[in-house]
C-alpha cells in the first residue's frame, strides 16, 4: 500500500495547480491521471496559445450557486498571482482584447510550467491510470491499475464531461454520489449554438460572417416558450447575460465569443436576443 498526504485524481489544469501548491507546502502528493499525458485540454486551449488569465477577472464573472466561494478563492489567489507565476517561468505573453492574456508561443509553455512547479515540489505523477475506485473515508483507500493508495486528503479534479476523447469521464460525479456530495444537474456552458429549420438555413447561408453584437438571454417566468414578439416588452421578461462581443455565423448555427458567453445563461424555453447594430439607431 502506497501512502500520500494528498492524492489527486486528474492531471488537468486544476489537479496540477493543486498538486504543486500542496507539494510546496511540504505535503507528499500523488496525481493519478487517466490519459497518456497530463494537461491535454490546456494544450488545445486558446487555439493552442492558452488564454491563461484575464486582467479583469473578478467573482462577478463566475456562475455559481455559491458566489461566495468565488469571492474567497479569488481574494486569496488573483490573476496577478498567476501572471507572476507565468513571468517567473519566462513565458512571453500578450493582451489580446478585453484583458485576455495569451502565450506568445504555445499552450505547451503553460503545461511545462505546471509540470516544472510539480517537479520542484516533489509531486509524483502517474499517467494511464484506469479503473480508479475509492473506498473508505478518512484515510481514503484508492485502488487503480497502478496499485493501492491511502491518503489523508483526496482531491477530485477530473474536470467536466465534455470531450471524452481528451480523457473526460464521469468519475467525479460518481464519487460525489458515492459520498453524498450534493450535485447540480450538469449542463453545457461556453458552447456554440446549433439550429434546425429556417434559422439553420439562414446561418448556413451567412457562415463565415462575423460582427460585433449585443446579445442577451430573456426569460418569461412561468412560460415554457418565449414568443419573439414578447421580447420587445422588456418589463415582462427577465434579461440575463448581456454581452457585447463578436458573433460568428457558422454552417450549423452561431458561434464566436458573444454566443459562447450567452450559452452559459440559456435554459430551454428562453429566447436569445441579438442586437446586430449595438449602439446604433437603425432608423436614423
Ligand atoms: C477548445 C477549448 C478551448 C479552451 N480554451 C481556454 C482558454 O483559452 N483559457 C481557459 O482558461 N480555458 C479554456 N478552456 C477551458 C479549459 O480548458 C478548462 O476549463 C480546464 O481545462 C478545466 O481544467 P480541469 O483541470 O478542471 O479539467 P480538465 O482539464 O478536463 O482535466 C481533468 C483531467 O482529469 C482526467 N480524468 C478524467 N476522468 C478521469 C478518470 N476516470 N481517471 C483518471 N483521470 C481522469 C482527464 O484526463 C484530465 O486530464 C478551453 C476548453 C476547450 C475545450
Short mmCIF file of C-alpha atoms and ligand atoms in Angstrom, two decimals:
data_model
loop_
_atom_site.label_atom_id
_atom_site.label_comp_id
_atom_site.label_asym_id
_atom_site.label_seq_id
_atom_site.Cartn_x
_atom_site.Cartn_y
_atom_site.Cartn_z
CA UNK A 1 0.00 0.00 0.00
CA UNK A 2 1.42 3.41 -1.06
CA UNK A 3 0.66 6.37 1.17
CA UNK A 4 0.39 10.07 0.25
CA UNK A 5 -0.78 13.01 2.33
CA UNK A 6 -2.77 14.17 -0.68
CA UNK A 7 -3.94 12.12 -3.63
CA UNK A 8 -5.30 13.98 -6.63
CA UNK A 9 -7.36 12.27 -9.32
CA UNK A 10 -7.00 14.16 -12.62
CA UNK A 11 -3.89 15.84 -14.02
CA UNK A 12 -5.52 18.77 -15.79
CA UNK A 13 -5.22 22.48 -15.00
CA UNK A 14 -6.93 22.20 -11.61
CA UNK A 15 -5.20 18.98 -10.49
CA UNK A 16 -1.70 20.17 -11.43
CA UNK A 17 -2.15 23.57 -9.80
CA UNK A 18 -3.46 21.93 -6.64
CA UNK A 19 -0.60 19.38 -6.67
CA UNK A 20 2.13 21.99 -6.99
CA UNK A 21 0.75 24.24 -4.25
CA UNK A 22 0.17 21.33 -1.85
CA UNK A 23 3.66 19.96 -2.60
CA UNK A 24 5.24 23.36 -1.93
CA UNK A 25 3.57 23.29 1.48
CA UNK A 26 5.60 20.18 2.29
CA UNK A 27 2.82 17.62 1.75
CA UNK A 28 3.53 14.38 -0.12
CA UNK A 29 1.38 14.42 -3.27
CA UNK A 30 0.48 11.80 -5.89
CA UNK A 31 -1.51 12.64 -9.05
CA UNK A 32 -3.43 9.85 -10.82
CA UNK A 33 -4.11 10.82 -14.46
CA UNK A 34 -6.23 8.62 -16.73
CA UNK A 35 -4.82 9.54 -20.13
CA UNK A 36 -1.33 9.07 -21.51
CA UNK A 37 -0.29 12.67 -20.80
CA UNK A 38 -1.22 15.48 -18.46
CA UNK A 39 -2.89 18.79 -19.33
CA UNK A 40 -4.39 17.78 -22.70
CA UNK A 41 -7.16 20.39 -22.50
CA UNK A 42 -4.64 23.10 -21.69
CA UNK A 43 -2.82 22.21 -24.92
CA UNK A 44 -5.93 22.87 -27.03
CA UNK A 45 -6.94 25.98 -25.06
CA UNK A 46 -6.97 29.44 -26.60
CA UNK A 47 -6.46 28.00 -30.10
CA UNK A 48 -3.11 26.50 -28.95
CA UNK A 49 -1.91 29.67 -27.18
CA UNK A 50 -3.83 29.29 -23.88
CA UNK A 51 -5.79 32.33 -22.77
CA UNK A 52 -4.27 31.81 -19.32
CA UNK A 53 -5.95 34.62 -17.39
CA UNK A 54 -7.89 37.87 -17.73
CA UNK A 55 -6.86 41.24 -16.30
CA UNK A 56 -10.48 41.95 -15.32
CA UNK A 57 -11.12 38.65 -13.52
CA UNK A 58 -13.43 39.02 -10.54
CA UNK A 59 -16.08 36.93 -8.81
CA UNK A 60 -18.96 38.58 -10.72
CA UNK A 61 -17.81 36.81 -13.89
CA UNK A 62 -18.40 33.33 -12.43
CA UNK A 63 -21.72 31.47 -12.41
CA UNK A 64 -22.17 29.55 -9.19
CA UNK A 65 -24.88 28.62 -6.74
CA UNK A 66 -22.34 29.67 -4.10
CA UNK A 67 -20.96 33.04 -5.28
CA UNK A 68 -19.07 33.48 -2.01
CA UNK A 69 -16.81 30.58 -2.96
CA UNK A 70 -15.52 32.53 -6.00
CA UNK A 71 -15.09 35.67 -3.89
CA UNK A 72 -12.97 33.94 -1.27
CA UNK A 73 -10.96 31.90 -3.81
CA UNK A 74 -10.18 34.95 -5.95
CA UNK A 75 -9.29 37.11 -2.97
CA UNK A 76 -6.63 34.57 -1.99
CA UNK A 77 -5.26 33.91 -5.50
CA UNK A 78 -5.68 36.63 -8.12
CA UNK A 79 -4.93 36.99 -11.83
CA UNK A 80 -1.82 38.94 -10.76
CA UNK A 81 -0.55 35.91 -8.81
CA UNK A 82 -0.94 33.70 -11.89
CA UNK A 83 0.71 36.32 -14.09
CA UNK A 84 3.65 36.44 -11.66
CA UNK A 85 3.98 32.64 -11.98
CA UNK A 86 3.95 32.89 -15.80
CA UNK A 87 6.64 35.60 -15.67
CA UNK A 88 8.74 33.59 -13.19
CA UNK A 89 8.92 30.90 -15.90
CA UNK A 90 9.90 33.44 -18.58
CA UNK A 91 6.81 32.78 -20.69
CA UNK A 92 6.21 35.62 -23.14
CA UNK A 93 2.58 36.82 -23.26
CA UNK A 94 0.39 39.48 -24.81
CA UNK A 95 -3.01 41.03 -24.19
CA UNK A 96 -5.47 40.32 -27.00
CA UNK A 97 -8.77 42.09 -26.32
CA UNK A 98 -10.88 42.77 -23.21
CA UNK A 99 -7.98 41.96 -20.86
CA UNK A 100 -7.46 38.42 -22.24
CA UNK A 101 -3.82 37.28 -21.80
CA UNK A 102 -2.40 34.68 -24.19
CA UNK A 103 1.01 32.98 -24.56
CA UNK A 104 3.04 34.42 -27.43
CA UNK A 105 4.27 30.95 -28.39
CA UNK A 106 2.23 27.94 -27.26
CA UNK A 107 -0.05 26.43 -24.61
CA UNK A 108 2.74 23.87 -24.18
CA UNK A 109 4.56 26.55 -22.14
CA UNK A 110 1.76 26.54 -19.55
CA UNK A 111 1.80 22.72 -19.26
CA UNK A 112 5.61 22.80 -18.93
CA UNK A 113 5.30 25.49 -16.25
CA UNK A 114 2.83 23.44 -14.18
CA UNK A 115 4.94 20.31 -14.61
CA UNK A 116 8.07 22.14 -13.51
CA UNK A 117 6.26 23.52 -10.42
CA UNK A 118 5.11 19.97 -9.60
CA UNK A 119 8.62 18.54 -10.09
CA UNK A 120 10.14 21.22 -7.83
CA UNK A 121 7.58 20.33 -5.17
CA UNK A 122 8.36 16.59 -5.39
CA UNK A 123 4.92 15.65 -6.76
CA UNK A 124 4.63 12.12 -8.18
CA UNK A 125 2.52 11.95 -11.36
CA UNK A 126 1.21 8.63 -12.67
CA UNK A 127 -0.43 8.54 -16.12
CA UNK A 128 -2.64 5.91 -17.80
CA UNK A 129 -4.40 5.16 -14.53
CA UNK A 130 -7.58 3.15 -15.08
CA UNK A 131 -10.38 1.58 -13.06
CA UNK A 132 -9.99 4.02 -10.19
CA UNK A 133 -12.18 3.23 -7.20
CA UNK A 134 -12.35 4.88 -3.78
CA UNK A 135 -13.42 3.09 -0.64
CA UNK A 136 -13.42 4.21 2.98
CA UNK A 137 -13.37 7.81 4.08
CA UNK A 138 -10.53 9.35 6.18
CA UNK A 139 -7.99 7.95 5.38
CA UNK A 140 -9.27 7.24 1.88
CA UNK A 141 -8.33 3.98 0.17
CA UNK A 142 -7.88 4.35 -3.57
CA UNK A 143 -7.29 1.49 -5.97
CA UNK A 144 -6.35 1.54 -9.67
CA UNK A 145 -4.29 -0.45 -12.19
CA UNK A 146 -1.12 1.03 -10.59
CA UNK A 147 -1.92 -0.40 -7.17
CA UNK A 148 -3.41 0.62 -3.85
CA UNK A 149 -3.01 4.02 -2.19
CA UNK A 150 -4.12 5.53 1.08
CA UNK A 151 -4.31 9.28 1.66
CA UNK A 152 -5.43 11.82 4.24
CA UNK A 153 -6.97 14.16 1.65
CA UNK A 154 -8.46 13.17 -1.68
CA UNK A 155 -8.90 15.80 -4.40
CA UNK A 156 -11.21 15.09 -7.32
CA UNK A 157 -10.03 17.18 -10.28
CA UNK A 158 -11.45 15.12 -13.13
CA UNK A 159 -12.98 18.14 -14.89
CA UNK A 160 -16.27 18.30 -16.77
CA UNK A 161 -17.94 15.80 -19.08
CA UNK A 162 -17.10 17.45 -22.40
CA UNK A 163 -14.69 15.97 -24.96
CA UNK A 164 -14.28 12.34 -23.77
CA UNK A 165 -11.55 11.93 -26.43
CA UNK A 166 -9.42 14.24 -24.25
CA UNK A 167 -9.97 11.96 -21.25
CA UNK A 168 -13.20 13.38 -19.78
CA UNK A 169 -15.17 10.93 -17.66
CA UNK A 170 -17.99 10.98 -15.11
CA UNK A 171 -15.81 9.66 -12.27
CA UNK A 172 -16.12 12.93 -10.31
CA UNK A 173 -19.92 12.76 -10.48
CA UNK A 174 -19.96 9.09 -9.49
CA UNK A 175 -17.70 9.76 -6.49
CA UNK A 176 -19.85 12.73 -5.45
CA UNK A 177 -22.90 10.44 -5.42
CA UNK A 178 -20.95 7.75 -3.55
CA UNK A 179 -20.01 10.23 -0.79
CA UNK A 180 -23.39 12.03 -0.80
CA UNK A 181 -21.95 15.31 -2.05
CA UNK A 182 -24.84 17.41 -3.47
CA UNK A 183 -24.70 17.87 -7.25
CA UNK A 184 -26.06 20.49 -9.61
CA UNK A 185 -27.55 18.96 -12.76
CA UNK A 186 -24.73 19.35 -15.32
CA UNK A 187 -25.49 21.38 -18.45
CA UNK A 188 -23.50 22.74 -21.35
CA UNK A 189 -21.75 26.09 -20.98
CA UNK A 190 -19.45 28.16 -23.19
CA UNK A 191 -20.67 26.29 -26.26
CA UNK A 192 -21.69 27.34 -29.79
CA UNK A 193 -25.40 27.18 -30.67
CA UNK A 194 -26.74 24.87 -33.36
CA UNK A 195 -30.14 25.23 -35.01
CA UNK A 196 -32.57 23.36 -37.22
CA UNK A 197 -35.12 24.67 -39.73
CA UNK A 198 -35.15 28.22 -41.13
CA UNK A 199 -32.69 29.59 -38.52
CA UNK A 200 -30.19 26.89 -39.52
CA UNK A 201 -30.65 27.75 -43.20
CA UNK A 202 -30.11 31.48 -42.55
CA UNK A 203 -26.93 30.84 -40.51
CA UNK A 204 -25.66 28.38 -43.12
CA UNK A 205 -26.03 30.98 -45.90
CA UNK A 206 -24.16 33.57 -43.82
CA UNK A 207 -21.46 31.21 -42.49
CA UNK A 208 -18.08 32.89 -42.12
CA UNK A 209 -19.60 36.34 -41.48
CA UNK A 210 -18.73 37.83 -38.13
CA UNK A 211 -19.77 41.10 -36.50
CA UNK A 212 -19.87 42.74 -33.11
CA UNK A 213 -23.28 42.30 -31.47
CA UNK A 214 -25.07 42.91 -28.21
CA UNK A 215 -26.62 39.67 -27.02
CA UNK A 216 -28.85 38.80 -24.08
CA UNK A 217 -30.98 35.92 -22.80
CA UNK A 218 -34.57 36.72 -21.95
CA UNK A 219 -36.82 34.50 -19.89
CA UNK A 220 -40.50 34.93 -19.08
CA UNK A 221 -41.20 33.41 -15.67
CA UNK A 222 -43.85 30.71 -15.82
CA UNK A 223 -43.72 30.39 -19.61
CA UNK A 224 -42.22 27.40 -21.38
CA UNK A 225 -41.63 29.23 -24.62
CA UNK A 226 -40.99 32.93 -25.13
CA UNK A 227 -42.79 34.33 -28.15
CA UNK A 228 -40.47 36.53 -30.19
CA UNK A 229 -42.96 39.43 -30.00
CA UNK A 230 -42.88 39.43 -26.20
CA UNK A 231 -39.16 40.17 -26.18
CA UNK A 232 -39.89 43.80 -27.03
CA UNK A 233 -41.92 44.15 -23.85
CA UNK A 234 -38.88 44.37 -21.59
CA UNK A 235 -40.79 44.66 -18.30
CA UNK A 236 -42.40 41.24 -18.70
CA UNK A 237 -39.16 39.37 -19.17
CA UNK A 238 -36.03 38.79 -17.14
CA UNK A 239 -32.91 39.74 -19.05
CA UNK A 240 -29.67 37.95 -18.08
CA UNK A 241 -26.22 37.51 -19.53
CA UNK A 242 -25.77 40.67 -21.59
CA UNK A 243 -22.58 40.71 -23.68
CA UNK A 244 -21.15 42.99 -26.35
CA UNK A 245 -18.70 40.83 -28.28
CA UNK A 246 -18.19 39.25 -31.70
CA UNK A 247 -20.71 36.78 -33.13
CA UNK A 248 -19.88 34.37 -35.94
CA UNK A 249 -22.35 32.67 -38.31
CA UNK A 250 -21.36 29.01 -38.86
CA UNK A 251 -22.64 26.18 -41.06
CA UNK A 252 -24.62 24.84 -38.10
CA UNK A 253 -25.63 27.98 -36.20
CA UNK A 254 -23.99 30.76 -34.21
CA UNK A 255 -20.61 30.90 -32.51
CA UNK A 256 -17.97 33.46 -31.52
CA UNK A 257 -17.30 34.86 -28.03
CA UNK A 258 -20.75 36.52 -27.72
CA UNK A 259 -22.63 33.26 -28.29
CA UNK A 260 -20.23 31.13 -26.22
CA UNK A 261 -20.76 33.53 -23.29
CA UNK A 262 -24.53 33.70 -23.59
CA UNK A 263 -24.86 29.89 -23.91
CA UNK A 264 -23.98 29.59 -20.22
CA UNK A 265 -27.09 31.61 -19.30
CA UNK A 266 -29.58 29.90 -21.63
CA UNK A 267 -32.19 27.45 -20.38
CA UNK A 268 -34.72 25.55 -22.53
CA UNK A 269 -37.61 27.90 -23.35
CA UNK A 270 -35.55 31.11 -23.04
CA UNK A 271 -35.09 33.42 -26.02
CA UNK A 272 -31.76 34.84 -27.13
CA UNK A 273 -31.96 38.41 -28.42
CA UNK A 274 -29.22 39.60 -30.76
CA UNK A 275 -28.79 43.32 -31.50
CA UNK A 276 -26.82 43.41 -34.76
CA UNK A 277 -26.26 47.18 -34.50
CA UNK A 278 -25.23 47.77 -30.88
CA UNK A 279 -25.28 51.47 -30.03
CA UNK A 280 -26.59 52.40 -33.49
CA UNK A 281 -30.11 53.72 -34.19
CA UNK A 282 -31.07 51.81 -37.36
CA UNK A 283 -33.94 54.22 -38.08
CA UNK A 284 -31.61 57.17 -38.26
C1 LIG B 1 -11.37 24.06 -27.19
C2 LIG B 1 -11.20 24.62 -25.79
C3 LIG B 1 -10.50 25.81 -25.62
C4 LIG B 1 -10.35 26.34 -24.34
N1 LIG B 1 -9.64 27.50 -24.18
C5 LIG B 1 -9.46 28.01 -22.93
C6 LIG B 1 -8.61 29.14 -22.72
O1 LIG B 1 -8.01 29.67 -23.64
N2 LIG B 1 -8.50 29.61 -21.44
C7 LIG B 1 -9.12 29.00 -20.37
O2 LIG B 1 -8.95 29.46 -19.23
N3 LIG B 1 -9.87 27.90 -20.55
C8 LIG B 1 -10.05 27.38 -21.79
N4 LIG B 1 -10.80 26.26 -21.96
C9 LIG B 1 -11.39 25.64 -20.77
C10 LIG B 1 -10.29 24.89 -20.00
O3 LIG B 1 -9.62 24.04 -20.88
C11 LIG B 1 -10.92 24.11 -18.87
O4 LIG B 1 -11.71 24.98 -18.06
C12 LIG B 1 -9.85 23.50 -17.98
O5 LIG B 1 -9.01 22.68 -18.75
C13 LIG B 1 -10.52 22.69 -16.89
O6 LIG B 1 -9.49 22.16 -16.09
P1 LIG B 1 -9.77 20.95 -15.14
O7 LIG B 1 -8.47 20.58 -14.51
O8 LIG B 1 -10.92 21.26 -14.25
O9 LIG B 1 -10.29 19.77 -16.08
P2 LIG B 1 -9.54 19.03 -17.29
O10 LIG B 1 -8.56 19.93 -17.95
O11 LIG B 1 -10.61 18.42 -18.11
O12 LIG B 1 -8.70 17.91 -16.54
C14 LIG B 1 -9.29 16.77 -15.98
C15 LIG B 1 -8.26 15.67 -16.02
O13 LIG B 1 -8.81 14.53 -15.35
C16 LIG B 1 -8.52 13.38 -16.12
N5 LIG B 1 -9.56 12.37 -15.84
C17 LIG B 1 -10.88 12.42 -16.16
N6 LIG B 1 -11.50 11.29 -15.77
C18 LIG B 1 -10.54 10.51 -15.18
C19 LIG B 1 -10.57 9.22 -14.58
N7 LIG B 1 -11.70 8.49 -14.53
N8 LIG B 1 -9.41 8.73 -14.08
C20 LIG B 1 -8.26 9.46 -14.14
N9 LIG B 1 -8.17 10.69 -14.71
C21 LIG B 1 -9.32 11.20 -15.22
C22 LIG B 1 -8.56 13.86 -17.56
O14 LIG B 1 -7.81 13.01 -18.42
C23 LIG B 1 -7.92 15.24 -17.44
O15 LIG B 1 -6.53 15.22 -17.59
C24 LIG B 1 -10.93 25.68 -23.23
C25 LIG B 1 -11.62 24.48 -23.40
C26 LIG B 1 -11.74 23.95 -24.66
C27 LIG B 1 -12.47 22.64 -24.83
#
